[in-house]
Tab-separated table of C-alpha atoms in Angstrom:
chain	number	residue	atom	x	y	z
A	11	UNK	CA	-10.473	4.932	-0.413
A	12	UNK	CA	-6.855	4.389	0.706
A	13	UNK	CA	-8.038	2.219	3.583
A	14	UNK	CA	-10.096	0.128	1.182
A	15	UNK	CA	-7.084	-0.379	-1.097
A	16	UNK	CA	-4.946	-1.362	1.895
A	17	UNK	CA	-7.553	-3.893	2.960
A	18	UNK	CA	-7.676	-5.332	-0.562
A	19	UNK	CA	-3.901	-5.642	-0.721
A	20	UNK	CA	-3.863	-7.271	2.722
A	21	UNK	CA	-6.553	-9.707	1.619
A	22	UNK	CA	-4.682	-10.586	-1.586
A	23	UNK	CA	-1.510	-11.123	0.450
A	24	UNK	CA	-3.321	-13.473	2.814
A	25	UNK	CA	-4.771	-15.353	-0.139
A	26	UNK	CA	-1.309	-15.687	-1.635
A	27	UNK	CA	0.141	-16.998	1.623
A	28	UNK	CA	-2.866	-19.272	1.988
A	29	UNK	CA	-2.076	-20.753	-1.379
A	30	UNK	CA	1.366	-21.698	-0.061
A	31	UNK	CA	-0.176	-23.613	2.845
A	32	UNK	CA	-0.155	-26.705	0.682
A	33	UNK	CA	3.641	-26.949	1.034
A	34	UNK	CA	3.233	-27.397	4.800
A	35	UNK	CA	1.472	-30.691	4.133
A	36	UNK	CA	3.935	-32.155	1.615
A	37	UNK	CA	6.203	-34.683	3.285
A	38	UNK	CA	4.507	-37.897	4.417
A	39	UNK	CA	3.919	-38.937	0.806
A	40	UNK	CA	7.558	-38.267	-0.122
A	41	UNK	CA	8.714	-40.337	2.848
A	42	UNK	CA	6.603	-43.205	1.508
A	43	UNK	CA	8.030	-42.615	-1.985
A	44	UNK	CA	11.573	-43.069	-0.657
A	45	UNK	CA	10.337	-46.407	0.684
A	46	UNK	CA	9.406	-47.655	-2.790
A	47	UNK	CA	12.437	-46.288	-4.618
A	48	UNK	CA	14.609	-48.683	-2.650
A	49	UNK	CA	17.248	-51.296	-3.609
A	50	UNK	CA	14.608	-54.020	-3.968
A	51	UNK	CA	12.704	-51.781	-6.327
A	52	UNK	CA	15.823	-51.036	-8.347
A	53	UNK	CA	16.487	-54.762	-8.721
A	54	UNK	CA	12.898	-55.491	-9.805
A	55	UNK	CA	12.885	-52.671	-12.357
A	56	UNK	CA	16.271	-53.569	-13.844
A	57	UNK	CA	15.250	-57.219	-14.096
A	58	UNK	CA	11.938	-56.288	-15.755
A	59	UNK	CA	13.566	-54.016	-18.332
A	60	UNK	CA	16.561	-56.201	-19.124
A	61	UNK	CA	14.561	-59.448	-19.495
A	62	UNK	CA	11.304	-58.241	-21.030
A	63	UNK	CA	11.968	-54.811	-22.514
A	64	UNK	CA	8.987	-52.464	-22.436
A	65	UNK	CA	6.372	-55.191	-21.985
A	66	UNK	CA	6.118	-54.948	-18.176
A	67	UNK	CA	5.773	-51.165	-17.926
A	68	UNK	CA	2.041	-51.701	-17.377
A	69	UNK	CA	2.828	-53.247	-13.984
A	70	UNK	CA	4.315	-49.934	-12.801
A	71	UNK	CA	1.248	-48.051	-14.055
A	72	UNK	CA	-1.196	-50.463	-12.426
A	73	UNK	CA	0.823	-50.596	-9.199
A	74	UNK	CA	0.999	-46.808	-8.952
A	75	UNK	CA	-2.761	-46.405	-9.470
A	76	UNK	CA	-3.366	-49.015	-6.782
A	77	UNK	CA	-0.821	-47.306	-4.546
A	78	UNK	CA	-2.475	-43.887	-4.833
A	79	UNK	CA	-5.875	-45.319	-3.900
A	80	UNK	CA	-4.533	-47.354	-0.978
A	81	UNK	CA	-2.209	-44.687	0.445
A	82	UNK	CA	-4.894	-42.013	0.197
A	83	UNK	CA	-7.343	-44.294	1.993
A	84	UNK	CA	-4.982	-45.266	4.815
A	85	UNK	CA	-3.926	-41.630	5.300
A	86	UNK	CA	-7.604	-40.821	5.888
A	87	UNK	CA	-7.643	-43.437	8.627
A	88	UNK	CA	-4.688	-41.801	10.372
A	89	UNK	CA	-6.071	-38.262	10.040
A	90	UNK	CA	-9.642	-39.026	11.124
A	91	UNK	CA	-8.962	-41.484	13.963
A	92	UNK	CA	-5.539	-40.352	15.147
A	93	UNK	CA	-4.503	-44.011	14.994
A	94	UNK	CA	-2.106	-45.848	12.734
A	95	UNK	CA	-3.379	-48.903	10.856
A	96	UNK	CA	-1.957	-51.304	13.449
A	97	UNK	CA	-3.510	-49.418	16.392
A	98	UNK	CA	-6.876	-49.214	14.638
A	99	UNK	CA	-6.810	-52.947	13.887
A	100	UNK	CA	-6.015	-53.745	17.522
A	101	UNK	CA	-8.788	-51.498	18.809
A	102	UNK	CA	-11.585	-52.249	16.356
A	103	UNK	CA	-10.958	-55.607	14.657
A	104	UNK	CA	-11.537	-58.986	16.337
A	105	UNK	CA	-8.327	-60.399	17.819
A	106	UNK	CA	-8.545	-63.552	15.722
A	107	UNK	CA	-8.444	-61.311	12.629
A	108	UNK	CA	-6.079	-58.551	13.724
A	109	UNK	CA	-3.325	-60.563	15.404
A	110	UNK	CA	-2.528	-62.975	12.525
A	111	UNK	CA	-2.585	-60.172	9.939
A	112	UNK	CA	-0.358	-57.920	12.027
A	113	UNK	CA	2.000	-60.862	12.600
A	114	UNK	CA	2.316	-61.359	8.831
A	115	UNK	CA	2.836	-57.598	8.471
A	116	UNK	CA	5.821	-57.873	10.825
A	117	UNK	CA	7.180	-60.681	8.625
A	118	UNK	CA	6.661	-58.455	5.571
A	119	UNK	CA	8.597	-55.660	7.297
A	120	UNK	CA	11.455	-58.137	7.861
A	121	UNK	CA	11.399	-58.964	4.141
A	122	UNK	CA	11.477	-55.247	3.365
A	123	UNK	CA	14.367	-54.604	5.744
A	124	UNK	CA	16.260	-57.503	4.174
A	125	UNK	CA	16.095	-55.856	0.751
A	126	UNK	CA	17.063	-52.426	2.070
A	127	UNK	CA	20.015	-53.678	4.126
A	128	UNK	CA	21.179	-55.900	1.293
A	129	UNK	CA	21.115	-52.921	-1.073
A	130	UNK	CA	23.271	-50.898	1.300
A	131	UNK	CA	25.684	-53.828	1.645
A	132	UNK	CA	25.992	-54.203	-2.129
A	133	UNK	CA	26.724	-50.474	-2.372
A	134	UNK	CA	29.488	-50.736	0.243
A	135	UNK	CA	30.950	-53.649	-1.699
A	136	UNK	CA	30.985	-51.516	-4.857
A	137	UNK	CA	32.568	-48.551	-3.069
A	138	UNK	CA	35.072	-50.143	-0.697
A	139	UNK	CA	35.165	-53.836	-1.663
A	140	UNK	CA	33.648	-54.771	1.717
A	141	UNK	CA	32.124	-58.278	1.786
A	142	UNK	CA	28.316	-58.248	1.642
A	143	UNK	CA	28.011	-59.767	5.134
A	144	UNK	CA	30.118	-57.092	6.804
A	145	UNK	CA	28.441	-54.406	4.714
A	146	UNK	CA	25.053	-55.592	5.978
A	147	UNK	CA	26.297	-55.380	9.585
A	148	UNK	CA	27.612	-51.841	9.065
A	149	UNK	CA	24.389	-50.694	7.338
A	150	UNK	CA	22.216	-52.146	10.110
A	151	UNK	CA	24.344	-50.665	12.884
A	152	UNK	CA	24.292	-47.207	11.285
A	153	UNK	CA	20.522	-47.249	10.787
A	154	UNK	CA	19.898	-48.446	14.359
A	155	UNK	CA	22.122	-45.644	15.648
A	156	UNK	CA	20.174	-43.038	13.694
A	157	UNK	CA	16.791	-44.445	14.704
A	158	UNK	CA	17.575	-44.770	18.405
A	159	UNK	CA	19.150	-41.305	18.622
A	160	UNK	CA	16.582	-39.658	16.332
A	161	UNK	CA	19.561	-38.155	14.467
A	162	UNK	CA	18.100	-39.368	11.174
A	163	UNK	CA	15.753	-36.366	11.256
A	164	UNK	CA	18.726	-34.069	10.778
A	165	UNK	CA	19.844	-35.670	7.523
A	166	UNK	CA	16.523	-37.046	6.301
A	167	UNK	CA	15.907	-34.177	3.894
A	168	UNK	CA	19.427	-34.392	2.536
A	169	UNK	CA	19.048	-38.129	1.885
A	170	UNK	CA	15.677	-37.640	0.189
A	171	UNK	CA	17.125	-34.791	-1.878
A	172	UNK	CA	20.123	-36.846	-3.032
A	173	UNK	CA	18.059	-39.910	-3.889
A	174	UNK	CA	15.634	-37.619	-5.731
A	175	UNK	CA	18.483	-36.137	-7.759
A	176	UNK	CA	19.618	-39.614	-8.799
A	177	UNK	CA	16.026	-40.474	-9.686
A	178	UNK	CA	15.765	-37.328	-11.775
A	179	UNK	CA	19.053	-38.219	-13.465
A	180	UNK	CA	17.437	-41.472	-14.628
A	181	UNK	CA	14.562	-39.408	-16.053
A	182	UNK	CA	16.997	-36.961	-17.683
A	183	UNK	CA	18.815	-39.856	-19.332
A	184	UNK	CA	15.644	-40.687	-21.235
A	185	UNK	CA	16.581	-37.789	-23.499
A	186	UNK	CA	20.077	-39.203	-24.067
A	187	UNK	CA	19.135	-42.691	-25.249
A	188	UNK	CA	17.037	-43.866	-28.156
A	189	UNK	CA	13.706	-45.103	-26.800
A	190	UNK	CA	10.915	-46.500	-28.929
A	191	UNK	CA	8.235	-44.248	-27.414
A	192	UNK	CA	5.218	-45.742	-29.270
A	193	UNK	CA	6.236	-49.176	-27.993
A	194	UNK	CA	6.830	-47.763	-24.514
A	195	UNK	CA	3.361	-46.143	-24.418
A	196	UNK	CA	1.887	-49.461	-25.499
A	197	UNK	CA	3.802	-51.154	-22.670
A	198	UNK	CA	2.406	-48.674	-20.112
A	199	UNK	CA	-1.234	-49.341	-20.984
A	200	UNK	CA	-1.323	-52.880	-22.423
A	201	UNK	CA	-1.117	-55.763	-19.913
A	202	UNK	CA	0.951	-58.722	-21.062
A	203	UNK	CA	2.578	-61.679	-19.331
A	204	UNK	CA	5.551	-62.984	-21.324
A	205	UNK	CA	6.569	-66.526	-20.513
A	206	UNK	CA	8.566	-66.712	-17.288
A	207	UNK	CA	7.653	-63.150	-16.238
A	208	UNK	CA	5.340	-63.901	-13.308
A	209	UNK	CA	8.034	-63.687	-10.624
A	210	UNK	CA	9.187	-60.326	-11.994
A	211	UNK	CA	5.575	-59.053	-12.209
A	212	UNK	CA	4.968	-59.917	-8.564
A	213	UNK	CA	8.348	-58.440	-7.576
A	214	UNK	CA	7.549	-55.120	-9.273
A	215	UNK	CA	4.069	-55.104	-7.725
A	216	UNK	CA	5.432	-55.864	-4.262
A	217	UNK	CA	8.212	-53.318	-4.691
A	218	UNK	CA	5.737	-50.514	-5.458
A	219	UNK	CA	2.708	-51.379	-3.309
A	220	UNK	CA	4.515	-52.257	-0.093
A	221	UNK	CA	2.463	-53.335	2.967
A	222	UNK	CA	4.760	-51.629	5.467
A	223	UNK	CA	4.244	-48.284	3.700
A	224	UNK	CA	0.508	-48.473	4.421
A	225	UNK	CA	1.277	-48.746	8.136
A	226	UNK	CA	3.955	-46.053	7.896
A	227	UNK	CA	1.769	-43.539	6.045
A	228	UNK	CA	-1.049	-43.832	8.582
A	229	UNK	CA	1.542	-43.104	11.302
A	230	UNK	CA	3.558	-40.231	9.817
A	231	UNK	CA	0.495	-38.376	8.487
A	232	UNK	CA	-0.324	-37.610	12.121
A	233	UNK	CA	2.843	-35.532	12.442
A	234	UNK	CA	0.915	-32.501	11.143
A	235	UNK	CA	-0.583	-30.333	13.838
A	236	UNK	CA	-4.324	-29.888	13.522
A	237	UNK	CA	-7.400	-29.796	15.717
A	238	UNK	CA	-9.078	-33.188	15.320
A	239	UNK	CA	-12.294	-31.833	16.877
A	240	UNK	CA	-12.561	-29.071	14.297
A	241	UNK	CA	-14.274	-30.457	11.183
A	242	UNK	CA	-12.948	-27.634	8.995
A	243	UNK	CA	-9.379	-28.365	10.070
A	244	UNK	CA	-9.748	-32.103	9.422
A	245	UNK	CA	-11.218	-31.513	5.963
A	246	UNK	CA	-8.363	-29.120	5.150
A	247	UNK	CA	-5.768	-31.745	6.050
A	248	UNK	CA	-7.659	-34.383	4.056
A	249	UNK	CA	-7.647	-32.116	0.992
A	250	UNK	CA	-3.935	-31.335	1.148
A	251	UNK	CA	-3.096	-34.980	1.868
A	252	UNK	CA	-4.569	-35.927	-1.503
A	253	UNK	CA	-2.228	-33.510	-3.278
A	254	UNK	CA	0.748	-34.808	-1.286
A	255	UNK	CA	-0.122	-38.405	-2.165
A	256	UNK	CA	-0.761	-37.732	-5.858
A	257	UNK	CA	2.395	-35.668	-6.281
A	258	UNK	CA	4.623	-38.143	-4.460
A	259	UNK	CA	3.259	-41.266	-6.138
A	260	UNK	CA	3.487	-39.762	-9.646
A	261	UNK	CA	7.132	-38.902	-8.955
A	262	UNK	CA	7.661	-42.523	-7.954
A	263	UNK	CA	5.903	-43.749	-11.106
A	264	UNK	CA	8.146	-41.590	-13.292
A	265	UNK	CA	11.373	-42.785	-11.652
A	266	UNK	CA	10.374	-46.462	-11.692
A	267	UNK	CA	9.296	-46.205	-15.329
A	268	UNK	CA	12.568	-44.494	-16.234
A	269	UNK	CA	14.556	-47.367	-14.714
A	270	UNK	CA	12.686	-49.944	-16.788
A	271	UNK	CA	12.972	-47.857	-19.955
A	272	UNK	CA	16.714	-47.405	-19.521
A	273	UNK	CA	17.242	-51.077	-18.685
A	274	UNK	CA	15.248	-52.035	-21.776
A	275	UNK	CA	17.318	-49.720	-23.967
A	276	UNK	CA	20.712	-50.458	-22.424
A	277	UNK	CA	20.424	-54.191	-21.745
A	278	UNK	CA	17.410	-55.804	-23.424
A	279	UNK	CA	18.152	-54.444	-26.889
A	280	UNK	CA	21.725	-55.722	-26.551
A	281	UNK	CA	20.675	-59.145	-25.274
A	282	UNK	CA	22.160	-58.608	-21.794
A	283	UNK	CA	20.243	-59.898	-18.750
A	284	UNK	CA	20.876	-58.117	-15.437
A	285	UNK	CA	21.603	-60.566	-12.620
A	286	UNK	CA	23.332	-58.208	-10.197
A	287	UNK	CA	22.862	-54.550	-9.237
A	288	UNK	CA	26.494	-53.771	-10.005
A	289	UNK	CA	25.728	-54.122	-13.732
A	290	UNK	CA	23.165	-51.331	-13.561
A	291	UNK	CA	25.838	-48.688	-13.011
A	292	UNK	CA	26.213	-48.580	-16.794
A	293	UNK	CA	22.778	-46.920	-16.950
A	294	UNK	CA	24.387	-43.738	-15.619
A	295	UNK	CA	27.429	-43.755	-17.896
A	296	UNK	CA	25.844	-41.607	-20.652
A	297	UNK	CA	25.258	-38.894	-18.052
A	298	UNK	CA	28.162	-39.326	-15.629
A	299	UNK	CA	30.871	-41.009	-17.701
A	300	UNK	CA	33.645	-42.762	-15.798
A	301	UNK	CA	32.247	-41.688	-12.421
A	302	UNK	CA	29.013	-43.601	-13.033
A	303	UNK	CA	29.943	-46.547	-10.806
A	304	UNK	CA	30.817	-44.336	-7.836
A	305	UNK	CA	27.727	-42.131	-8.154
A	306	UNK	CA	25.504	-45.178	-8.637
A	307	UNK	CA	26.965	-46.886	-5.561
A	308	UNK	CA	26.547	-43.769	-3.410
A	309	UNK	CA	22.954	-43.396	-4.574
A	310	UNK	CA	22.291	-47.068	-3.853
A	311	UNK	CA	23.849	-46.730	-0.391
A	312	UNK	CA	21.733	-43.698	0.515
A	313	UNK	CA	18.625	-45.315	-0.947
A	314	UNK	CA	19.348	-48.384	1.167
A	315	UNK	CA	19.908	-46.350	4.340
A	316	UNK	CA	16.872	-44.094	3.903
A	317	UNK	CA	14.531	-46.959	3.036
A	318	UNK	CA	15.897	-49.083	5.906
A	319	UNK	CA	15.027	-46.211	8.240
A	320	UNK	CA	11.454	-46.143	6.957
A	321	UNK	CA	11.103	-49.931	7.134
A	322	UNK	CA	12.397	-49.849	10.722
A	323	UNK	CA	9.912	-47.121	11.631
A	324	UNK	CA	7.102	-49.100	10.015
A	325	UNK	CA	8.049	-52.249	11.935
A	326	UNK	CA	8.113	-50.269	15.177
A	327	UNK	CA	4.691	-48.808	14.351
A	328	UNK	CA	3.208	-52.244	13.572
A	329	UNK	CA	4.592	-53.900	16.708
A	330	UNK	CA	3.658	-51.024	19.036
A	331	UNK	CA	0.178	-50.932	17.498
A	332	UNK	CA	-0.371	-54.557	18.543
A	333	UNK	CA	-0.192	-53.258	22.122
A	334	UNK	CA	-2.420	-50.275	21.358
A	335	UNK	CA	0.453	-47.793	21.287
A	336	UNK	CA	1.664	-45.319	18.687
A	337	UNK	CA	5.236	-45.358	17.385
A	338	UNK	CA	7.866	-43.667	19.521
A	339	UNK	CA	11.482	-44.794	19.556
A	340	UNK	CA	11.661	-44.320	23.338
A	341	UNK	CA	8.801	-46.773	23.786
A	342	UNK	CA	9.909	-50.352	24.495
A	343	UNK	CA	7.414	-51.956	22.074
A	344	UNK	CA	8.517	-49.656	19.249
A	345	UNK	CA	12.136	-50.539	20.012
A	346	UNK	CA	11.384	-54.273	19.939
A	347	UNK	CA	9.649	-53.886	16.559
A	348	UNK	CA	12.609	-52.017	15.058
A	349	UNK	CA	15.228	-54.453	16.399
A	350	UNK	CA	13.138	-57.500	15.440
A	351	UNK	CA	12.737	-56.358	11.830
A	352	UNK	CA	16.328	-55.266	11.247
A	353	UNK	CA	17.919	-58.012	13.354
A	354	UNK	CA	16.133	-60.951	11.733
A	355	UNK	CA	16.681	-59.445	8.267
A	356	UNK	CA	20.400	-59.156	8.997
A	357	UNK	CA	20.613	-62.800	10.065
A	358	UNK	CA	18.785	-63.965	6.925
A	359	UNK	CA	21.259	-62.145	4.698
A	360	UNK	CA	24.025	-64.532	5.808
A	361	UNK	CA	22.028	-67.438	4.359
A	362	UNK	CA	21.433	-65.836	0.947
A	363	UNK	CA	23.637	-67.224	-1.801
A	364	UNK	CA	22.509	-64.909	-4.615
A	365	UNK	CA	21.927	-61.310	-3.364
A	366	UNK	CA	20.134	-60.185	-6.551
A	367	UNK	CA	17.754	-63.166	-6.458
A	368	UNK	CA	17.229	-62.474	-2.766
A	369	UNK	CA	16.127	-58.935	-3.566
A	370	UNK	CA	13.560	-60.180	-6.089
A	371	UNK	CA	12.133	-62.841	-3.779
A	372	UNK	CA	11.888	-60.376	-0.881
A	373	UNK	CA	9.718	-58.121	-3.036
A	374	UNK	CA	7.529	-61.073	-4.037
A	375	UNK	CA	6.944	-61.835	-0.345
A	376	UNK	CA	5.565	-58.316	0.074
A	377	UNK	CA	3.008	-58.825	-2.672
A	378	UNK	CA	1.890	-62.101	-1.049
A	379	UNK	CA	1.198	-60.351	2.273
A	380	UNK	CA	-0.404	-57.295	0.649
A	381	UNK	CA	-3.984	-58.656	0.258
A	382	UNK	CA	-4.224	-59.362	3.999
A	383	UNK	CA	-3.250	-55.785	4.873
A	384	UNK	CA	-5.557	-54.318	2.238
A	385	UNK	CA	-8.585	-56.374	3.342
A	386	UNK	CA	-7.932	-55.274	6.936
A	387	UNK	CA	-7.542	-51.631	5.911
A	388	UNK	CA	-10.697	-51.562	3.793
A	389	UNK	CA	-12.700	-53.230	6.534
A	390	UNK	CA	-11.657	-50.504	8.982
A	391	UNK	CA	-12.138	-47.519	6.679
A	392	UNK	CA	-15.531	-48.866	5.565
A	393	UNK	CA	-16.758	-49.034	9.163
A	394	UNK	CA	-18.823	-46.089	10.381
A	395	UNK	CA	-17.902	-47.038	13.956
A	396	UNK	CA	-14.254	-46.357	13.068
A	397	UNK	CA	-14.490	-43.480	10.566
A	398	UNK	CA	-17.762	-41.757	11.485
A	399	UNK	CA	-18.883	-39.337	8.775
A	400	UNK	CA	-15.635	-39.955	6.859
A	401	UNK	CA	-16.455	-43.616	6.193
A	402	UNK	CA	-15.751	-44.933	2.686
A	403	UNK	CA	-18.474	-44.480	0.128
A	404	UNK	CA	-19.854	-47.645	-1.444
A	405	UNK	CA	-17.946	-46.837	-4.633
A	406	UNK	CA	-14.634	-46.451	-2.773
A	407	UNK	CA	-15.262	-49.672	-0.891
A	408	UNK	CA	-15.866	-51.563	-4.130
A	409	UNK	CA	-12.685	-50.178	-5.713
A	410	UNK	CA	-10.585	-51.020	-2.656
A	411	UNK	CA	-11.919	-54.563	-2.420
A	412	UNK	CA	-11.360	-54.985	-6.170
A	413	UNK	CA	-7.680	-54.071	-5.660
A	414	UNK	CA	-7.377	-56.608	-2.860
A	415	UNK	CA	-9.000	-59.286	-5.023
A	416	UNK	CA	-6.729	-58.472	-7.980
A	417	UNK	CA	-3.577	-58.893	-5.883
A	418	UNK	CA	-4.981	-62.124	-4.435
A	419	UNK	CA	-5.659	-63.526	-7.919
A	420	UNK	CA	-2.145	-62.586	-9.060
A	421	UNK	CA	-0.667	-64.352	-6.031
A	422	UNK	CA	-2.649	-67.515	-6.766
A	423	UNK	CA	-1.533	-67.277	-10.394
A	424	UNK	CA	2.086	-66.983	-9.246
A	425	UNK	CA	1.879	-70.155	-7.144
A	426	UNK	CA	0.232	-72.088	-9.961
A	427	UNK	CA	2.801	-70.915	-12.531
A	428	UNK	CA	5.686	-71.782	-10.196
A	429	UNK	CA	4.274	-75.260	-9.505
A	430	UNK	CA	3.774	-75.949	-13.198
């Protein structure tokens, strides 16, 4: 009887530990989340809330739903094939399809890096009164040093933790300001396009559903050790990946929504339009008082650094994938991708007259490239030759193509509205 009880206790203990296995698989999704809580995202959210109040909250909801579907799908590609999106495109897609799309993805990564570096430079200006140009040089040099020495791994968790704390402080502030919650709920679920809002809509969309994050997620998801030949092991990773993606993307949705809500309450209701990130420090004043500017600038700096790291990694992954190689900073093709993305972005910053406007336009560029990446991704994950038994179902394929078509229609709408 005692032996039976011991066996039962041992079994319960194993079950308990087994239930904690899920925490081993949380990480890739959070790394992607850091990528879309970046300076460009901050600018898009503050502009949306200050100019249009609660009316563009639906864009965050729609973008997050799209993001969950797309990130979950591309993570499956990485887990099942052991290839990132760029490698899979090079191996399985015709060259006349893969090469142009991957080339535009590199351009999108440059646009991403521009926003991240610019955010870090603005933060350095706020903290030490360093000109934006020199701040951009310092941010780029620091990120390159961390990437090429792999030292970023040592502080990555600390950066994510700090940025997360600032994000949570935005959420906490929702309880300190007077928000019209019925109107906010209506904004979350009711699509509307106020006059002159199309650029902001596309900026928010591009800031949340970022093409480079699709490439990055398919790369970093492979960091988990598992036996790709063991079907049970693969299915286990696929199951936990879904939780990681859902958890991480919902956190991102909450933080992005909180930024818009606070901007709507702090600026829109007082008739103030945000045209520079420095203004947004006042969002933290109810929580942090006189230290709000310093804390905001530090958070912006770390958000810029951490997201520049991820954009550099994504660029390295895309460029190396063109040559059929996976990302590794010691690999020459990965190095060229990183330097190309960060270097060109740095040069472009010196030609930008209005940093805040530059942030918004950079995010719009991402949304323009997004349909090309999504169509490529869906084509690969819907191919039995690529995915085997894990190929997309017909329903999943329809949903994914519908997302790609929706973004394409919005892009066409943007061009028409800008021309008119």
